[in-house]
Every structure is written in C-alpha cells, then in structure tokens.
Amino acid sequence: MAAGSTKREFEGSGDTQVVFKKKKDKCRVDNCFAEMGHIHKVVTRNLLQDVAMEMRSFVDQGCSTFIKINRLTLLNSNAIDGSSFSKAFCRISENDDEHSFACLFKKGLHILMTYMERKEMPVNEQESLVLDTLLHYLFEMKNAETKAPFGVLGNLGETDITIILTNHLFGKLCTSSHFLIDKQFKGKSKAKESCPCSNTECKMTGSFGDTGIGNPSVWHGNLDVIVNNQVVVEALEDEPDSDSPGRTPMEVKSTYLSRNPQIIAETIVFSFLQKKRHPEYSHFLFPCIGVNSKDMVVYFYDSKNDVLLESSPISMYTISGGVNLLAIVVSWLVVNHKYLCDGLTEGLKKETSGFFHQAEKVLPIYKNELQFGDVGISCPKPKHQFNFVDDPSRDVLKKDWLRILNVVFKK
C-alpha cells in the first residue's frame, strides 16, 4: 500500500477502498518541522517595517550607514611568488567611483522587497526556500534568545569568532546549514564538537576538514570556513593599537578588514577555482566575507572580467547592542549569491583590477591548475620587499535615495 494511504471498508459489502491522503509539505528550513508556509503567518508587519527601514542603507548615500562598493586596483603583489595566504602582499589603489552594494543584488533585493510590499513569495521554489531562510532567522532573532552568542565575541580569539558567527549567522541563512571549517582550528577551539558559544547544548552544524585551495606555485593556503560550498569566511582578531610594542607595521596592517591582503588573495584564488569547477555558471563574481567581533567587509572578485571589489565596513551591532538587521540582510544576500546575485553591472566591467597583468607569468596556473584540498603549504619568502601604502578614504556623495532605489530596480 502506498505511503500515506488508508483502507476503508463499506458496511455490508465487504469491499474496501483505498483512500489517499495528501501528504502535508514540511518546511524545508533546517531544524524546522512545521508545516510549509507557516512562517508567513507569524512574520509581523512591524518586523518587515524594521527591515524596510534598514534597506535605505543600501542605496541612500546621504545615510550614515550607506553601504558602497569600490573597485580596487592592484599596483603590486606577490601573487607569482608561491606565497601562502598568510604571507600575501597587495599594494592597493582605491578608485574614485563609488557604487551601491545593491547593484550586485538587484534580483535578491527584488525578491525581498516584493515580499515586504505585497507578501508575495517567489514562484521559483529555490528562491522561495532562500527567502524562507531569511524570514525564519528574522523571526527567531525577534522572538527567541538567539542574540546571546554574539555578546561574547569581544572576549574570544579569531577561531571561536569564526565558528560562532558561522554557526549562528552565516550558516543559518543558507539553504543548507552545513559548513566546512579548517581542520587546523580543531585544536584551537574551546570546544571540539559543540559550538564555543555560551550555550553548552549548542551543536555545530559544520564539520572540520581540509579547506586548502590554490597551488604551491602561486597563492595558496587554508580558508577559515567555506559556507554553502560557495562563500569564504575569514575572521580576524580585533584591530590592535598601532602603538602596540613588538608589532611591525606589516603585522598591524594584516589585522585590518579593509584592503586586507590575505582576504584579497583568498577571494581571487577562490573565484578562479570556482570558475574552473563550475564553468556553467552565468557569472563568476564570488564573495569572501571578512569579519571580526564588531564589523564585516565583503570582497568580490570576478575571475572572468578581472574586477576586484570591496564593500564599506558593515557594523555587526546596533548602538543598543542588538544584532544589526542590515548585517543580517547583507549576509543573507552574500551566502546565497548563487541565487540572488546578478554579477557585475556593465559600469563595473569598464576597468579591471590589473591582476591579470600582475600575474601574467603564472596566469595559466590560476586558470587551469588550482585545486581544492591536499594543497602543499610551502611558503617561500617573497622575492621582493614590499611596503604597505594607505590611500586616503573617499567622501561619500549625497544623492536622493529614492531616485537611486528606482535605478537599482529598473529593469
């Protein structure tokens, strides 16, 4: 007899009839066993209004938390020296032009804003599932004690910061909550199997393994975490005091989220690797999230068009100490970029990062010989001595946010 069916006997006849009961769809979000669509019944209008207010920060250049992206140009690097990620060097020039972070995620923001305005779910099942993950997370953040783990990050090292943020934020916003953590972290974390947050019963949905990528002849090394097989997360300890004794300028600089050479190298190599493994993708703009206990910065590299981008810093918390809704929405867009990202705009394709020129001698290795896992970690010293050069920050131009919003979603 088919699953979900029952037998019914008719009185006085001895005949039986099989009655098929329609199986109820279950929610597909991890660790949720309620009926499909239940979350839409409890997401309140106030919650959606809170999210809508935060959306201004994507496009309103007059807003103090406006999120922009800048194209970065590589003036010099050790990309051809066989250096590990931890010894990567990039001398960076920031371009004058500024773009809205939203221009990369018009599709994702259209899905979210359509739901906020009309409570309409996407017709596409995969997109509906992706939206469900965000709605679940937002509802739980407002109605459960899920804020607690983030309050202890300032007292932890980068290993535990990485695991907590991935286990409680980035992983929860994906269609699959599984993530791969650098196996070298296993001996450094406070807990081996459970999450190092304050809840002793909290288990990790990720596992330790080989996160090595690259090639020993070029940039290579282990990534902190790979989320959803699509996104790299790299955590850094909080920025030290520049006057800290015993620290060289290079060591101090390497802890900064902005224009961080290690994260830039990882972003570039990861994009080349993904292009090699998934040539069928519609675009090859892949992200890497850099985080510390307070802020996050998102890097993107397109290994087809040679374009390197960096977002402005995004605070993880509000002034009152709660988790920043804007950081949640940005994280959701980035970890689901496979479904929500449109790739580069035509305007962003006009100028390259210069990496192809910098790595011209070894570019075939980057394009064809990178590997995932079992990467030899040989770390020869760079052949040249480099000096870090900071570029002045650019002032944000003020524009009408409603006009920009119309441009962002103009079809």
Coordinates of C-alpha atoms in Angstrom, one line a residue, residues 51-323:
V51 CA 13.8 45.6 7.7
A52 CA 12.5 48.2 5.2
M53 CA 14.0 51.0 7.2
E54 CA 17.4 49.3 7.1
M55 CA 17.1 48.9 3.4
R56 CA 17.8 52.6 3.0
S57 CA 21.3 51.9 3.9
F58 CA 21.9 50.0 0.7
V59 CA 21.2 52.9 -1.6
D60 CA 20.9 56.2 0.3
Q61 CA 24.2 57.9 0.0
G62 CA 23.0 60.6 2.5
C63 CA 22.6 57.9 5.1
S64 CA 25.5 57.4 7.6
T65 CA 25.4 53.6 7.2
F66 CA 25.2 53.7 3.4
I67 CA 26.8 50.5 2.0
K68 CA 29.0 51.1 -1.0
I69 CA 31.4 49.1 -3.1
N70 CA 34.6 50.3 -4.6
R71 CA 36.7 48.8 -7.4
L72 CA 40.3 48.1 -6.2
T73 CA 43.4 48.1 -8.4
L74 CA 46.5 46.0 -7.6
L75 CA 49.6 48.1 -8.0
N76 CA 51.9 45.4 -6.8
S77 CA 51.6 41.9 -5.3
N78 CA 53.5 38.7 -4.6
A79 CA 50.9 36.6 -6.5
I80 CA 53.6 34.9 -8.5
D81 CA 55.9 34.0 -5.7
G82 CA 54.2 30.9 -4.3
S83 CA 53.3 32.6 -1.1
S84 CA 50.7 31.3 1.3
F85 CA 47.6 33.4 2.0
S86 CA 49.0 34.4 5.4
K87 CA 52.1 35.9 3.7
A88 CA 50.2 37.5 0.8
F89 CA 51.0 41.1 -0.1
C90 CA 49.0 43.5 -2.2
R91 CA 49.6 47.2 -2.7
I92 CA 46.2 48.5 -3.5
S93 CA 44.8 51.7 -5.1
E94 CA 41.1 52.5 -4.5
N95 CA 39.2 54.0 -7.4
D96 CA 37.3 57.3 -7.2
D97 CA 34.0 55.9 -8.3
E98 CA 31.5 54.5 -5.7
H99 CA 28.7 52.2 -6.4
S100 CA 25.8 50.9 -4.3
F101 CA 26.2 47.5 -2.9
A102 CA 22.6 46.9 -4.1
C103 CA 23.7 47.0 -7.8
L104 CA 25.1 43.5 -7.4
F105 CA 22.0 42.0 -5.8
K106 CA 19.1 43.5 -7.8
K107 CA 17.5 40.1 -8.1
G108 CA 17.8 39.3 -4.3
L109 CA 16.5 42.7 -3.2
H110 CA 13.6 42.5 -5.7
I111 CA 12.6 39.2 -4.1
L112 CA 12.8 40.6 -0.6
M113 CA 11.0 43.9 -1.4
T114 CA 8.2 42.2 -3.3
Y115 CA 7.5 40.1 -0.2
M116 CA 7.7 43.2 2.1
E117 CA 5.4 45.2 0.0
R118 CA 2.8 42.6 -1.1
K119 CA 3.7 39.5 1.0
E120 CA 4.2 37.6 -2.3
M121 CA 6.5 34.6 -2.3
P122 CA 8.6 33.9 -5.4
V123 CA 7.1 31.4 -7.8
N124 CA 10.5 29.7 -8.2
E125 CA 10.8 27.0 -5.4
Q126 CA 14.5 27.5 -4.8
E127 CA 14.1 31.3 -4.5
S128 CA 11.1 30.7 -2.1
L129 CA 13.3 28.5 0.0
V130 CA 16.1 31.1 0.1
L131 CA 13.6 33.7 1.2
D132 CA 12.2 31.3 3.9
T133 CA 15.7 31.1 5.5
L134 CA 15.8 34.8 6.0
L135 CA 12.2 35.1 7.3
H136 CA 12.9 32.2 9.8
Y137 CA 16.1 33.9 11.0
L138 CA 14.5 37.3 11.4
F139 CA 11.5 35.9 13.3
E140 CA 13.8 33.9 15.6
M141 CA 16.0 36.9 16.3
K142 CA 13.0 38.9 17.4
N143 CA 11.3 36.2 19.4
A144 CA 14.0 34.0 20.9
E145 CA 17.2 34.2 22.9
T146 CA 19.4 33.9 19.9
K147 CA 21.2 37.2 20.4
A148 CA 23.3 35.8 23.4
P149 CA 26.1 34.2 21.4
F150 CA 27.2 37.4 19.8
G151 CA 27.6 39.2 23.0
V152 CA 30.8 37.3 23.9
L153 CA 32.7 37.7 20.7
G154 CA 34.9 40.5 22.0
N155 CA 36.4 38.1 24.5
L156 CA 37.3 35.4 22.0
G157 CA 40.1 34.7 19.5
E158 CA 39.5 34.6 15.8
T159 CA 39.0 30.8 15.7
D160 CA 36.0 30.9 18.0
I161 CA 34.7 34.1 16.5
T162 CA 34.7 32.3 13.1
I163 CA 32.8 29.3 14.4
I164 CA 30.2 31.3 16.3
L165 CA 29.4 33.7 13.5
T166 CA 29.2 30.9 11.0
N167 CA 27.1 28.6 13.2
H168 CA 24.7 31.3 14.4
L169 CA 24.6 33.7 11.4
F170 CA 26.1 32.8 8.0
G171 CA 25.2 29.1 8.2
K172 CA 21.7 29.7 9.4
L173 CA 20.9 31.9 6.4
C174 CA 21.8 29.3 3.8
T175 CA 19.6 26.7 2.3
S176 CA 21.9 24.1 4.0
S177 CA 23.4 25.0 7.3
H178 CA 26.4 22.7 6.8
F179 CA 29.8 24.4 6.6
L180 CA 33.4 23.3 6.4
I181 CA 35.9 24.6 9.0
D182 CA 39.7 24.5 8.6
K183 CA 40.7 21.3 10.4
Q184 CA 43.6 23.2 11.9
F185 CA 41.1 25.0 14.0
K186 CA 40.1 21.8 15.8
G187 CA 42.9 22.1 18.3
K188 CA 42.4 25.8 18.8
S189 CA 38.7 26.0 19.5
K190 CA 37.3 25.9 23.0
A191 CA 35.0 23.0 22.0
K192 CA 35.6 20.2 19.5
E193 CA 32.1 19.2 18.6
S194 CA 29.8 21.7 20.3
C195 CA 29.7 25.4 19.4
P196 CA 32.1 27.6 21.5
C197 CA 29.2 30.0 22.4
S198 CA 27.9 30.3 25.9
N199 CA 25.2 27.7 25.4
T200 CA 26.7 24.3 26.3
E201 CA 24.0 22.4 24.5
C202 CA 24.5 24.2 21.2
K203 CA 26.0 21.9 18.5
M204 CA 27.8 22.9 15.4
T205 CA 26.1 22.3 12.1
G206 CA 29.5 22.3 10.4
S207 CA 32.5 19.9 10.4
F208 CA 36.2 20.2 10.4
G209 CA 38.1 19.3 7.2
D210 CA 40.6 20.3 4.5
T211 CA 39.8 23.8 3.3
G212 CA 43.1 24.2 1.4
I213 CA 42.8 25.8 -2.1
G214 CA 45.3 27.1 -4.6
N215 CA 48.6 25.8 -6.0
P216 CA 52.0 25.8 -4.3
S217 CA 53.4 27.8 -7.2
V218 CA 51.1 30.7 -6.6
W219 CA 48.9 32.0 -3.7
H220 CA 47.6 29.1 -1.7
G221 CA 46.6 28.0 1.8
N222 CA 43.7 27.1 4.1
L223 CA 40.5 29.0 4.3
D224 CA 38.9 29.6 7.7
V225 CA 35.4 28.4 6.6
I226 CA 33.6 27.6 3.4
V227 CA 29.8 28.1 3.7
N228 CA 27.3 26.5 1.3
N229 CA 30.2 25.5 -0.9
Q230 CA 30.1 29.0 -2.3
V231 CA 31.3 31.6 0.1
V232 CA 34.5 32.0 2.1
V233 CA 34.5 33.4 5.7
E234 CA 37.8 34.8 7.1
A235 CA 37.8 36.0 10.6
L236 CA 40.4 38.4 12.1
E237 CA 41.1 39.4 15.7
D238 CA 40.1 43.0 16.6
E239 CA 42.4 45.7 15.3
P240 CA 45.3 46.2 17.7
D241 CA 46.6 49.5 18.9
S242 CA 49.0 50.8 16.3
D243 CA 51.4 51.7 19.1
S244 CA 51.4 48.1 20.4
P245 CA 55.0 47.2 21.3
G246 CA 56.7 44.4 19.5
R247 CA 54.5 44.6 16.4
T248 CA 55.8 45.5 13.0
P249 CA 53.7 47.8 10.7
M250 CA 53.1 44.7 8.5
E251 CA 51.7 42.7 11.4
V252 CA 49.5 45.5 12.5
K253 CA 48.1 46.1 9.0
S254 CA 47.3 42.4 8.4
T255 CA 44.6 42.6 11.1
Y256 CA 42.6 45.2 9.3
L257 CA 39.4 44.2 7.5
S258 CA 39.7 46.9 4.8
R259 CA 42.2 46.2 2.0
N260 CA 43.4 43.1 3.8
P261 CA 46.0 41.3 1.6
Q262 CA 45.2 37.9 2.9
I263 CA 41.4 38.2 2.3
I264 CA 42.1 39.7 -1.2
A265 CA 44.3 36.8 -2.1
E266 CA 41.8 34.2 -0.9
T267 CA 39.0 36.0 -2.8
I268 CA 40.9 36.0 -6.1
V269 CA 42.0 32.4 -5.8
F270 CA 38.6 31.2 -4.8
S271 CA 36.9 32.8 -7.8
F272 CA 39.4 31.2 -10.2
L273 CA 38.8 27.8 -8.5
Q274 CA 35.1 28.1 -8.8
K275 CA 35.3 29.2 -12.4
K276 CA 37.3 26.1 -13.1
R277 CA 34.9 23.8 -11.2
H278 CA 31.7 25.4 -12.4
P279 CA 32.2 26.8 -15.9
E280 CA 28.4 26.6 -16.5
Y281 CA 27.7 29.4 -14.1
S282 CA 26.2 32.6 -15.5
H283 CA 28.8 34.8 -13.8
F284 CA 32.0 34.3 -11.7
L285 CA 31.7 37.1 -9.2
F286 CA 32.4 35.2 -5.9
P287 CA 32.5 36.7 -2.4
C288 CA 34.6 36.4 0.7
I289 CA 33.4 37.8 4.0
G290 CA 36.0 39.3 6.3
V291 CA 34.8 39.6 9.9
N292 CA 36.0 40.5 13.4
S293 CA 34.0 40.8 16.6
K294 CA 32.5 44.1 15.5
D295 CA 32.3 44.6 11.8
M296 CA 32.2 42.8 8.5
V297 CA 33.6 43.6 5.0
V298 CA 32.7 41.8 1.8
Y299 CA 35.2 41.3 -1.0
F300 CA 34.2 40.2 -4.5
Y301 CA 36.4 39.1 -7.4
D302 CA 35.3 38.2 -11.0
S303 CA 37.9 35.9 -12.5
K304 CA 36.5 36.3 -16.0
N305 CA 36.5 40.1 -16.1
D306 CA 39.4 40.7 -13.6
V307 CA 37.4 43.0 -11.4
L308 CA 38.1 43.3 -7.6
L309 CA 35.5 44.9 -5.3
E310 CA 35.4 45.8 -1.6
S311 CA 32.4 46.9 0.4
S312 CA 32.4 49.6 3.0
P313 CA 32.5 48.2 6.6
I314 CA 29.2 47.0 8.0
S315 CA 28.6 47.1 11.7
M316 CA 27.5 43.8 13.2
Y317 CA 25.6 45.5 16.0
T318 CA 23.3 48.4 16.7
I319 CA 24.0 51.1 19.2
S320 CA 21.8 49.3 21.7
G321 CA 23.8 46.2 21.3
G322 CA 21.4 44.1 19.2
V323 CA 22.4 42.4 16.0

